[in-house]
PDB file of C-alpha atoms in Angstrom:
ATOM      1  CA  MET W   4     -59.989 -56.334-146.948  1.00 64.00           C
ATOM      2  CA  SER W   5     -59.388 -59.747-148.282  1.00 68.00           C
ATOM      3  CA  GLY W   6     -57.803 -62.261-146.960  1.00 70.00           C
ATOM      4  CA  HIS W   7     -59.063 -64.825-149.757  1.00 75.00           C
ATOM      5  CA  GLY W   8     -55.503 -67.702-150.208  1.00 81.00           C
ATOM      6  CA  GLN W   9     -54.117 -65.964-147.632  1.00 94.00           C
ATOM      7  CA  VAL W  10     -53.708 -68.382-144.167  1.00 98.00           C
ATOM      8  CA  VAL W  11     -52.661 -66.652-140.496  1.00 98.00           C
ATOM      9  CA  CYS W  12     -52.681 -67.816-137.197  1.00 98.00           C
ATOM     10  CA  VAL W  13     -54.041 -66.941-134.190  1.00 98.00           C
ATOM     11  CA  THR W  14     -53.129 -67.140-130.768  1.00 95.00           C
ATOM     12  CA  GLY W  15     -55.300 -67.227-127.655  1.00 93.00           C
ATOM     13  CA  ALA W  16     -58.305 -67.813-130.294  1.00 96.00           C
ATOM     14  CA  SER W  17     -61.208 -68.028-127.448  1.00 94.00           C
ATOM     15  CA  GLY W  18     -60.674 -65.255-126.082  1.00 94.00           C
ATOM     16  CA  PHE W  19     -62.991 -61.677-126.336  1.00 96.00           C
ATOM     17  CA  ILE W  20     -60.852 -59.741-128.870  1.00 97.00           C
ATOM     18  CA  ALA W  21     -59.409 -63.022-130.587  1.00 97.00           C
ATOM     19  CA  SER W  22     -63.167 -64.644-131.092  1.00 98.00           C
ATOM     20  CA  TRP W  23     -63.993 -61.441-132.691  1.00 98.00           C
ATOM     21  CA  LEU W  24     -60.503 -61.418-134.787  1.00 98.00           C
ATOM     22  CA  VAL W  25     -61.350 -64.873-135.718  1.00 98.00           C
ATOM     23  CA  LYS W  26     -64.983 -63.797-137.168  1.00 98.00           C
ATOM     24  CA  LEU W  27     -63.895 -60.977-138.907  1.00 98.00           C
ATOM     25  CA  LEU W  28     -61.003 -62.749-140.259  1.00 98.00           C
ATOM     26  CA  LEU W  29     -63.090 -65.640-141.577  1.00 98.00           C
ATOM     27  CA  HIS W  30     -65.806 -62.821-142.982  1.00 96.00           C
ATOM     28  CA  HIS W  31     -63.484 -61.422-145.441  1.00 95.00           C
ATOM     29  CA  GLY W  32     -61.929 -65.075-146.766  1.00 96.00           C
ATOM     30  CA  TYR W  33     -58.823 -65.722-145.164  1.00 97.00           C
ATOM     31  CA  THR W  34     -57.824 -69.008-143.483  1.00 98.00           C
ATOM     32  CA  ILE W  35     -56.891 -69.353-139.967  1.00 98.00           C
ATOM     33  CA  HIS W  36     -54.675 -71.789-137.533  1.00 98.00           C
ATOM     34  CA  ALA W  37     -56.439 -70.881-134.334  1.00 97.00           C
ATOM     35  CA  ILE W  38     -54.330 -71.718-130.998  1.00 96.00           C
ATOM     36  CA  VAL W  39     -56.310 -72.330-128.029  1.00 93.00           C
ATOM     37  CA  HIS W  40     -55.256 -73.719-124.901  1.00 85.00           C
ATOM     38  CA  ASP W  41     -58.350 -75.758-123.976  1.00 85.00           C
ATOM     39  CA  GLN W  42     -60.316 -76.847-126.887  1.00 84.00           C
ATOM     40  CA  THR W  43     -63.287 -77.470-125.003  1.00 86.00           C
ATOM     41  CA  LYS W  44     -64.121 -74.000-124.846  1.00 89.00           C
ATOM     42  CA  VAL W  45     -64.166 -73.760-128.286  1.00 95.00           C
ATOM     43  CA  GLU W  46     -68.034 -73.901-129.706  1.00 96.00           C
ATOM     44  CA  HIS W  47     -68.997 -70.044-130.280  1.00 97.00           C
ATOM     45  CA  LEU W  48     -65.926 -70.278-132.933  1.00 97.00           C
ATOM     46  CA  LEU W  49     -66.750 -73.388-134.749  1.00 97.00           C
ATOM     47  CA  GLY W  50     -70.255 -72.285-135.485  1.00 96.00           C
ATOM     48  CA  LEU W  51     -69.387 -69.139-136.773  1.00 98.00           C
ATOM     49  CA  GLU W  52     -69.379 -68.941-140.648  1.00 97.00           C
ATOM     50  CA  GLY W  53     -66.838 -69.958-142.948  1.00 97.00           C
ATOM     51  CA  ALA W  54     -65.190 -71.806-139.590  1.00 97.00           C
ATOM     52  CA  LYS W  55     -66.333 -75.542-140.991  1.00 96.00           C
ATOM     53  CA  GLU W  56     -64.067 -74.445-144.484  1.00 96.00           C
ATOM     54  CA  ARG W  57     -61.648 -72.366-143.127  1.00 97.00           C
ATOM     55  CA  LEU W  58     -61.001 -72.389-139.462  1.00 98.00           C
ATOM     56  CA  HIS W  59     -58.602 -75.090-137.846  1.00 97.00           C
ATOM     57  CA  LEU W  60     -57.739 -75.543-134.624  1.00 97.00           C
ATOM     58  CA  PHE W  61     -54.308 -76.163-132.840  1.00 95.00           C
ATOM     59  CA  LYS W  62     -53.998 -76.453-129.016  1.00 92.00           C
ATOM     60  CA  ALA W  63     -50.176 -75.265-127.604  1.00 88.00           C
ATOM     61  CA  ASN W  64     -48.771 -73.270-124.928  1.00 82.00           C
ATOM     62  CA  LEU W  65     -47.385 -70.654-124.816  1.00 77.00           C
ATOM     63  CA  ILE W  66     -44.329 -70.839-121.846  1.00 80.00           C
ATOM     64  CA  GLU W  67     -43.567 -74.560-123.960  1.00 86.00           C
ATOM     65  CA  VAL W  68     -41.427 -74.428-126.546  1.00 88.00           C
ATOM     66  CA  GLY W  69     -42.035 -75.392-129.889  1.00 90.00           C
ATOM     67  CA  SER W  70     -45.740 -75.919-129.150  1.00 91.00           C
ATOM     68  CA  PHE W  71     -46.745 -73.033-131.388  1.00 93.00           C
ATOM     69  CA  ASP W  72     -44.345 -74.828-134.535  1.00 94.00           C
ATOM     70  CA  SER W  73     -47.446 -76.799-136.337  1.00 95.00           C
ATOM     71  CA  ALA W  74     -49.686 -73.705-136.037  1.00 96.00           C
ATOM     72  CA  ILE W  75     -47.592 -71.039-137.361  1.00 95.00           C
ATOM     73  CA  SER W  76     -46.197 -73.124-140.488  1.00 95.00           C
ATOM     74  CA  GLY W  77     -47.696 -71.822-143.647  1.00 95.00           C
ATOM     75  CA  CYS W  78     -48.907 -68.589-142.267  1.00 97.00           C
ATOM     76  CA  HIS W  79     -48.702 -65.502-143.867  1.00 96.00           C
ATOM     77  CA  GLY W  80     -48.634 -63.332-140.772  1.00 96.00           C
ATOM     78  CA  VAL W  81     -49.651 -64.018-136.964  1.00 96.00           C
ATOM     79  CA  PHE W  82     -52.296 -62.395-134.404  1.00 97.00           C
ATOM     80  CA  HIS W  83     -50.610 -62.679-131.373  1.00 94.00           C
ATOM     81  CA  THR W  84     -53.527 -62.090-128.976  1.00 90.00           C
ATOM     82  CA  ALA W  85     -52.701 -64.106-126.077  1.00 77.00           C
ATOM     83  CA  SER W  86     -50.498 -63.170-123.036  1.00 65.00           C
ATOM     84  CA  PRO W  87     -49.100 -65.546-120.234  1.00 52.00           C
ATOM     85  CA  VAL W  88     -49.530 -64.310-116.594  1.00 48.00           C
ATOM     86  CA  PRO W  89     -46.760 -65.404-114.298  1.00 45.00           C
ATOM     87  CA  PHE W  90     -48.360 -67.276-110.896  1.00 41.00           C
ATOM     88  CA  ALA W  91     -45.707 -68.292-108.815  1.00 43.00           C
ATOM     89  CA  VAL W  92     -44.523 -64.712-107.303  1.00 43.00           C
ATOM     90  CA  GLU W  93     -42.203 -64.407-104.139  1.00 49.00           C
ATOM     91  CA  ASP W  94     -43.677 -61.089-103.282  1.00 50.00           C
ATOM     92  CA  PRO W  95     -47.157 -60.357-104.632  1.00 46.00           C
ATOM     93  CA  GLN W  96     -47.931 -57.291-103.306  1.00 49.00           C
ATOM     94  CA  SER W  97     -45.210 -55.973-104.306  1.00 52.00           C
ATOM     95  CA  VAL W  98     -46.543 -55.406-107.996  1.00 51.00           C
ATOM     96  CA  PRO W  99     -50.355 -56.050-107.722  1.00 58.00           C
ATOM     97  CA  MET W 100     -51.116 -55.622-111.563  1.00 64.00           C
ATOM     98  CA  TRP W 101     -49.048 -58.625-113.038  1.00 66.00           C
ATOM     99  CA  TYR W 102     -51.859 -59.412-115.964  1.00 67.00           C
ATOM    100  CA  ARG W 103     -51.010 -55.282-116.962  1.00 73.00           C
ATOM    101  CA  ILE W 104     -46.943 -55.595-116.566  1.00 79.00           C
ATOM    102  CA  SER W 105     -47.465 -59.062-118.414  1.00 76.00           C
ATOM    103  CA  LYS W 106     -48.443 -57.334-121.571  1.00 79.00           C
ATOM    104  CA  THR W 107     -45.646 -54.672-121.205  1.00 85.00           C
ATOM    105  CA  LEU W 108     -42.588 -57.606-120.801  1.00 85.00           C
ATOM    106  CA  ALA W 109     -44.151 -59.338-123.508  1.00 85.00           C
ATOM    107  CA  GLU W 110     -44.126 -56.024-125.971  1.00 90.00           C
ATOM    108  CA  ASP W 111     -40.582 -55.094-125.078  1.00 93.00           C
ATOM    109  CA  ALA W 112     -39.204 -59.091-125.573  1.00 92.00           C
ATOM    110  CA  ALA W 113     -41.354 -59.175-128.904  1.00 92.00           C
ATOM    111  CA  TRP W 114     -39.823 -55.753-130.264  1.00 94.00           C
ATOM    112  CA  LYS W 115     -36.309 -56.953-128.769  1.00 96.00           C
ATOM    113  CA  PHE W 116     -36.778 -61.102-130.585  1.00 94.00           C
ATOM    114  CA  CYS W 117     -37.929 -59.421-133.935  1.00 95.00           C
ATOM    115  CA  LYS W 118     -35.044 -56.782-134.407  1.00 95.00           C
ATOM    116  CA  GLU W 119     -32.650 -59.207-133.775  1.00 97.00           C
ATOM    117  CA  ASN W 120     -34.170 -62.159-136.213  1.00 96.00           C
ATOM    118  CA  GLY W 121     -35.547 -59.587-139.191  1.00 95.00           C
ATOM    119  CA  ILE W 122     -39.250 -59.720-138.254  1.00 94.00           C
ATOM    120  CA  GLU W 123     -41.676 -57.549-139.081  1.00 95.00           C
ATOM    121  CA  LEU W 124     -43.322 -56.364-135.642  1.00 97.00           C
ATOM    122  CA  ILE W 125     -46.552 -54.269-135.409  1.00 97.00           C
ATOM    123  CA  SER W 126     -48.287 -54.103-132.166  1.00 96.00           C
ATOM    124  CA  MET W 127     -51.381 -53.011-131.014  1.00 96.00           C
ATOM    125  CA  ASN W 128     -52.179 -50.946-127.552  1.00 95.00           C
ATOM    126  CA  PRO W 129     -56.408 -51.021-126.357  1.00 95.00           C
ATOM    127  CA  GLY W 130     -57.144 -49.429-123.731  1.00 94.00           C
ATOM    128  CA  MET W 131     -60.070 -51.411-122.077  1.00 95.00           C
ATOM    129  CA  VAL W 132     -61.788 -52.827-124.732  1.00 96.00           C
ATOM    130  CA  ILE W 133     -65.768 -53.240-124.382  1.00 97.00           C
ATOM    131  CA  GLY W 134     -68.769 -54.075-126.419  1.00 98.00           C
ATOM    132  CA  PRO W 135     -70.657 -57.671-127.308  1.00 98.00           C
ATOM    133  CA  MET W 136     -69.208 -60.487-126.505  1.00 98.00           C
ATOM    134  CA  LEU W 137     -68.885 -63.626-128.953  1.00 98.00           C
ATOM    135  CA  GLN W 138     -67.633 -66.369-125.762  1.00 95.00           C
ATOM    136  CA  PRO W 139     -70.045 -67.054-123.451  1.00 92.00           C
ATOM    137  CA  THR W 140     -68.052 -66.318-120.434  1.00 91.00           C
ATOM    138  CA  LEU W 141     -67.565 -62.524-118.924  1.00 93.00           C
ATOM    139  CA  ASN W 142     -64.369 -61.110-119.736  1.00 92.00           C
ATOM    140  CA  GLY W 143     -62.164 -58.876-117.603  1.00 90.00           C
ATOM    141  CA  SER W 144     -62.897 -55.735-119.506  1.00 92.00           C
ATOM    142  CA  VAL W 145     -66.676 -56.250-120.302  1.00 95.00           C
ATOM    143  CA  ALA W 146     -66.685 -56.978-116.061  1.00 94.00           C
ATOM    144  CA  LEU W 147     -66.037 -53.568-115.771  1.00 93.00           C
ATOM    145  CA  ILE W 148     -69.350 -52.704-116.993  1.00 95.00           C
ATOM    146  CA  PHE W 149     -71.005 -55.318-115.569  1.00 94.00           C
ATOM    147  CA  ASN W 150     -69.527 -54.363-111.924  1.00 94.00           C
ATOM    148  CA  LEU W 151     -71.374 -51.272-111.724  1.00 94.00           C
ATOM    149  CA  VAL W 152     -74.794 -53.010-111.995  1.00 92.00           C
ATOM    150  CA  GLY W 153     -76.178 -53.349-108.262  1.00 91.00           C
ATOM    151  CA  GLU W 154     -73.120 -51.189-106.087  1.00 93.00           C
ATOM    152  CA  LYS W 155     -73.643 -48.560-104.063  1.00 94.00           C
ATOM    153  CA  THR W 156     -70.555 -46.410-105.713  1.00 95.00           C
ATOM    154  CA  PHE W 157     -68.692 -46.900-108.450  1.00 97.00           C
ATOM    155  CA  PRO W 158     -64.627 -46.402-108.319  1.00 96.00           C
ATOM    156  CA  ASN W 159     -62.878 -42.960-108.113  1.00 97.00           C
ATOM    157  CA  ALA W 160     -60.729 -44.460-111.918  1.00 95.00           C
ATOM    158  CA  ALA W 161     -60.760 -43.343-115.523  1.00 96.00           C
ATOM    159  CA  PHE W 162     -60.164 -45.602-117.941  1.00 95.00           C
ATOM    160  CA  GLY W 163     -59.571 -45.507-121.960  1.00 97.00           C
ATOM    161  CA  LEU W 164     -62.160 -47.431-123.937  1.00 98.00           C
ATOM    162  CA  VAL W 165     -62.572 -49.020-127.468  1.00 98.00           C
ATOM    163  CA  HIS W 166     -65.193 -51.392-128.861  1.00 99.00           C
ATOM    164  CA  VAL W 167     -64.174 -54.460-129.930  1.00 98.00           C
ATOM    165  CA  LYS W 168     -64.797 -54.483-133.335  1.00 98.00           C
ATOM    166  CA  ASP W 169     -62.273 -51.110-133.873  1.00 98.00           C
ATOM    167  CA  VAL W 170     -60.106 -53.595-132.301  1.00 98.00           C
ATOM    168  CA  VAL W 171     -59.944 -56.180-134.368  1.00 98.00           C
ATOM    169  CA  THR W 172     -60.686 -54.073-137.534  1.00 98.00           C
ATOM    170  CA  ALA W 173     -57.547 -52.164-136.489  1.00 98.00           C
ATOM    171  CA  HIS W 174     -55.395 -55.389-136.161  1.00 98.00           C
ATOM    172  CA  ILE W 175     -56.518 -56.757-139.676  1.00 97.00           C
ATOM    173  CA  LEU W 176     -55.402 -53.417-141.492  1.00 97.00           C
ATOM    174  CA  ALA W 177     -52.362 -53.039-139.421  1.00 97.00           C
ATOM    175  CA  PHE W 178     -51.697 -56.566-141.440  1.00 97.00           C
ATOM    176  CA  GLU W 179     -53.186 -55.884-144.838  1.00 96.00           C
ATOM    177  CA  VAL W 180     -51.789 -51.946-144.965  1.00 95.00           C
ATOM    178  CA  PRO W 181     -48.463 -51.481-146.622  1.00 94.00           C
ATOM    179  CA  SER W 182     -47.591 -48.331-144.752  1.00 95.00           C
ATOM    180  CA  ALA W 183     -48.347 -49.910-141.571  1.00 97.00           C
ATOM    181  CA  SER W 184     -45.671 -50.126-139.004  1.00 96.00           C
ATOM    182  CA  GLY W 185     -44.887 -49.751-135.569  1.00 97.00           C
ATOM    183  CA  ARG W 186     -47.271 -49.153-132.590  1.00 97.00           C
ATOM    184  CA  TYR W 187     -50.645 -48.337-132.137  1.00 97.00           C
ATOM    185  CA  VAL W 188     -52.977 -47.005-129.036  1.00 97.00           C
ATOM    186  CA  LEU W 189     -56.788 -47.754-130.058  1.00 98.00           C
ATOM    187  CA  VAL W 190     -58.794 -45.420-127.598  1.00 98.00           C
ATOM    188  CA  GLU W 191     -61.940 -44.463-128.571  1.00 98.00           C
ATOM    189  CA  THR W 192     -62.779 -41.904-125.313  1.00 97.00           C
ATOM    190  CA  VAL W 193     -61.367 -41.779-122.168  1.00 98.00           C
ATOM    191  CA  ALA W 194     -64.334 -41.505-119.628  1.00 97.00           C
ATOM    192  CA  HIS W 195     -64.681 -41.524-115.601  1.00 97.00           C
ATOM    193  CA  CYS W 196     -66.756 -44.286-114.197  1.00 97.00           C
ATOM    194  CA  SER W 197     -69.137 -41.177-112.840  1.00 97.00           C
ATOM    195  CA  GLU W 198     -69.532 -40.400-116.537  1.00 97.00           C
ATOM    196  CA  ILE W 199     -70.059 -44.052-117.636  1.00 97.00           C
ATOM    197  CA  VAL W 200     -72.655 -44.356-114.847  1.00 97.00           C
ATOM    198  CA  ARG W 201     -74.333 -40.867-115.885  1.00 97.00           C
ATOM    199  CA  ILE W 202     -74.482 -42.439-119.849  1.00 97.00           C
ATOM    200  CA  LEU W 203     -75.661 -45.357-118.310  1.00 96.00           C
ATOM    201  CA  GLN W 204     -78.226 -43.835-115.961  1.00 96.00           C
ATOM    202  CA  GLU W 205     -79.747 -42.391-119.497  1.00 96.00           C
ATOM    203  CA  LEU W 206     -80.251 -45.212-121.676  1.00 95.00           C
ATOM    204  CA  TYR W 207     -81.710 -47.431-119.120  1.00 94.00           C
ATOM    205  CA  PRO W 208     -83.371 -45.465-115.907  1.00 93.00           C
ATOM    206  CA  SER W 209     -84.362 -48.390-114.461  1.00 89.00           C
ATOM    207  CA  LEU W 210     -80.673 -49.912-113.753  1.00 91.00           C
ATOM    208  CA  SER W 211     -79.605 -50.171-110.344  1.00 92.00           C
ATOM    209  CA  LEU W 212     -76.849 -47.978-110.451  1.00 95.00           C
ATOM    210  CA  PRO W 213     -74.120 -46.642-107.735  1.00 95.00           C
ATOM    211  CA  ASP W 214     -74.583 -42.896-107.027  1.00 93.00           C
ATOM    212  CA  LYS W 215     -71.394 -41.447-105.422  1.00 95.00           C
ATOM    213  CA  CYS W 216     -68.314 -42.111-105.360  1.00 96.00           C
ATOM    214  CA  ALA W 217     -66.129 -45.017-103.495  1.00 95.00           C
ATOM    215  CA  ASP W 218     -64.025 -42.527-101.724  1.00 95.00           C
ATOM    216  CA  ASP W 219     -63.813 -38.948-101.115  1.00 94.00           C
ATOM    217  CA  LYS W 220     -60.867 -38.152-103.118  1.00 95.00           C
ATOM    218  CA  PRO W 221     -61.056 -35.208-106.426  1.00 95.00           C
ATOM    219  CA  LEU W 222     -61.882 -37.388-108.964  1.00 95.00           C
ATOM    220  CA  ALA W 223     -59.049 -38.843-111.088  1.00 95.00           C
ATOM    221  CA  PRO W 224     -58.455 -36.748-114.453  1.00 95.00           C
ATOM    222  CA  THR W 225     -58.943 -38.088-117.270  1.00 95.00           C
ATOM    223  CA  TYR W 226     -56.608 -37.749-120.111  1.00 95.00           C
ATOM    224  CA  GLN W 227     -55.501 -37.468-123.977  1.00 95.00           C
ATOM    225  CA  VAL W 228     -54.781 -39.845-126.153  1.00 96.00           C
ATOM    226  CA  SER W 229     -54.001 -39.451-129.722  1.00 96.00           C
ATOM    227  CA  LYS W 230     -56.050 -41.120-132.487  1.00 96.00           C
ATOM    228  CA  GLU W 231     -53.988 -39.350-135.999  1.00 95.00           C
ATOM    229  CA  LYS W 232     -51.768 -42.522-136.415  1.00 97.00           C
ATOM    230  CA  VAL W 233     -54.518 -45.368-135.622  1.00 96.00           C
ATOM    231  CA  LYS W 234     -56.665 -43.368-138.534  1.00 95.00           C
ATOM    232  CA  SER W 235     -54.357 -43.326-140.644  1.00 96.00           C
ATOM    233  CA  LEU W 236     -54.828 -47.001-141.304  1.00 96.00           C
ATOM    234  CA  GLY W 237     -58.873 -46.284-142.439  1.00 95.00           C
ATOM    235  CA  ILE W 238     -59.917 -46.453-138.720  1.00 95.00           C
ATOM    236  CA  SER W 239     -63.370 -44.636-137.799  1.00 94.00           C
ATOM    237  CA  PHE W 240     -64.322 -45.004-134.683  1.00 97.00           C
ATOM    238  CA  ILE W 241     -67.616 -46.427-133.048  1.00 98.00           C
ATOM    239  CA  PRO W 242     -69.028 -43.891-130.874  1.00 98.00           C
ATOM    240  CA  PHE W 243     -69.009 -44.291-126.220  1.00 97.00           C
ATOM    241  CA  GLU W 244     -72.151 -44.420-126.160  1.00 97.00           C
ATOM    242  CA  VAL W 245     -72.697 -46.652-128.854  1.00 98.00           C
ATOM    243  CA  THR W 246     -70.487 -49.202-127.631  1.00 98.00           C
ATOM    244  CA  LEU W 247     -71.571 -48.595-124.177  1.00 97.00           C
ATOM    245  CA  LYS W 248     -75.294 -49.500-125.339  1.00 97.00           C
ATOM    246  CA  GLU W 249     -74.069 -52.812-127.488  1.00 98.00           C
ATOM    247  CA  THR W 250     -72.261 -54.248-124.225  1.00 98.00           C
ATOM    248  CA  VAL W 251     -75.407 -53.848-122.259  1.00 96.00           C
ATOM    249  CA  GLU W 252     -77.834 -55.347-124.407  1.00 96.00           C
ATOM    250  CA  ASN W 253     -75.080 -58.068-125.364  1.00 97.00           C
ATOM    251  CA  LEU W 254     -75.361 -58.233-121.113  1.00 96.00           C
ATOM    252  CA  MET W 255     -79.078 -58.734-121.510  1.00 93.00           C
ATOM    253  CA  GLU W 256     -79.112 -61.165-124.399  1.00 94.00           C
ATOM    254  CA  LYS W 257     -76.627 -63.956-122.173  1.00 93.00           C
ATOM    255  CA  GLY W 258     -78.951 -63.665-119.380  1.00 92.00           C
ATOM    256  CA  LEU W 259     -75.852 -61.069-117.395  1.00 90.00           C
ATOM    257  CA  LEU W 260     -78.752 -58.580-116.760  1.00 85.00           C
ATOM    258  CA  SER W 261     -81.976 -58.317-116.320  1.00 74.00           C
ATOM    259  CA  PHE W 262     -84.035 -55.192-116.350  1.00 62.00           C
ATOM    260  CA  LYS W 263     -87.348 -52.878-118.078  1.00 45.00           C
ATOM    261  CA  CYS W 264     -84.845 -50.793-120.799  1.00 46.00           C
ATOM    262  CA  LYS W 265     -86.135 -47.110-121.939  1.00 42.00           C
TER     263      LYS W 265
END
């Protein structure tokens, strides 16, 4: 990967995935127009290697028409990682998963807009993204792991999981590989919460973890996700056990978890 001489835009740049995307893009020589909503939450970006020379911050709002124009101007490509979530809802109980729905609606709208305007689009659809955090605050997907600690029960749920580094690598390769096209699903493994707890217990025997499911129903089934298309980009997935360990170690480094390690 080499981005020397290329300028790209990253939206939602202070977020979990986007922060790693900025880090890797800088590492490979790209100049970045980073769009953030709150410029008081970018200290972790400013400290990245290459940021002083090639990271330029822009403030914009996803729901304000035209606020992205200056940031996107002159860019060879845009990595759109930000997603707005509607807060004014007439009947919130009828649709409980607004975050997930916002992602689906945004992708549908993007495909329609790009087809109508002759813009090349590639969409990346990761599962639950975990791994070490660059940003100082706990994000929703890593909270899945964090919230298991100290609980009496674990959720009866299965998740497709993937390392954040694999997600951002796939983004960049999709931009760079000429044959890349369409939609990509990014999942290294699918695991039930019971399996996540089992692996955590093996890695960290002294960690307080739940030993039973939150309900008495049969365990939610896992499922298969094909890796063939995304592997065509040149991705080699980080094993889930490594991803889980790096996630926990990072939580420890940030002072969010404290216990005696194996």
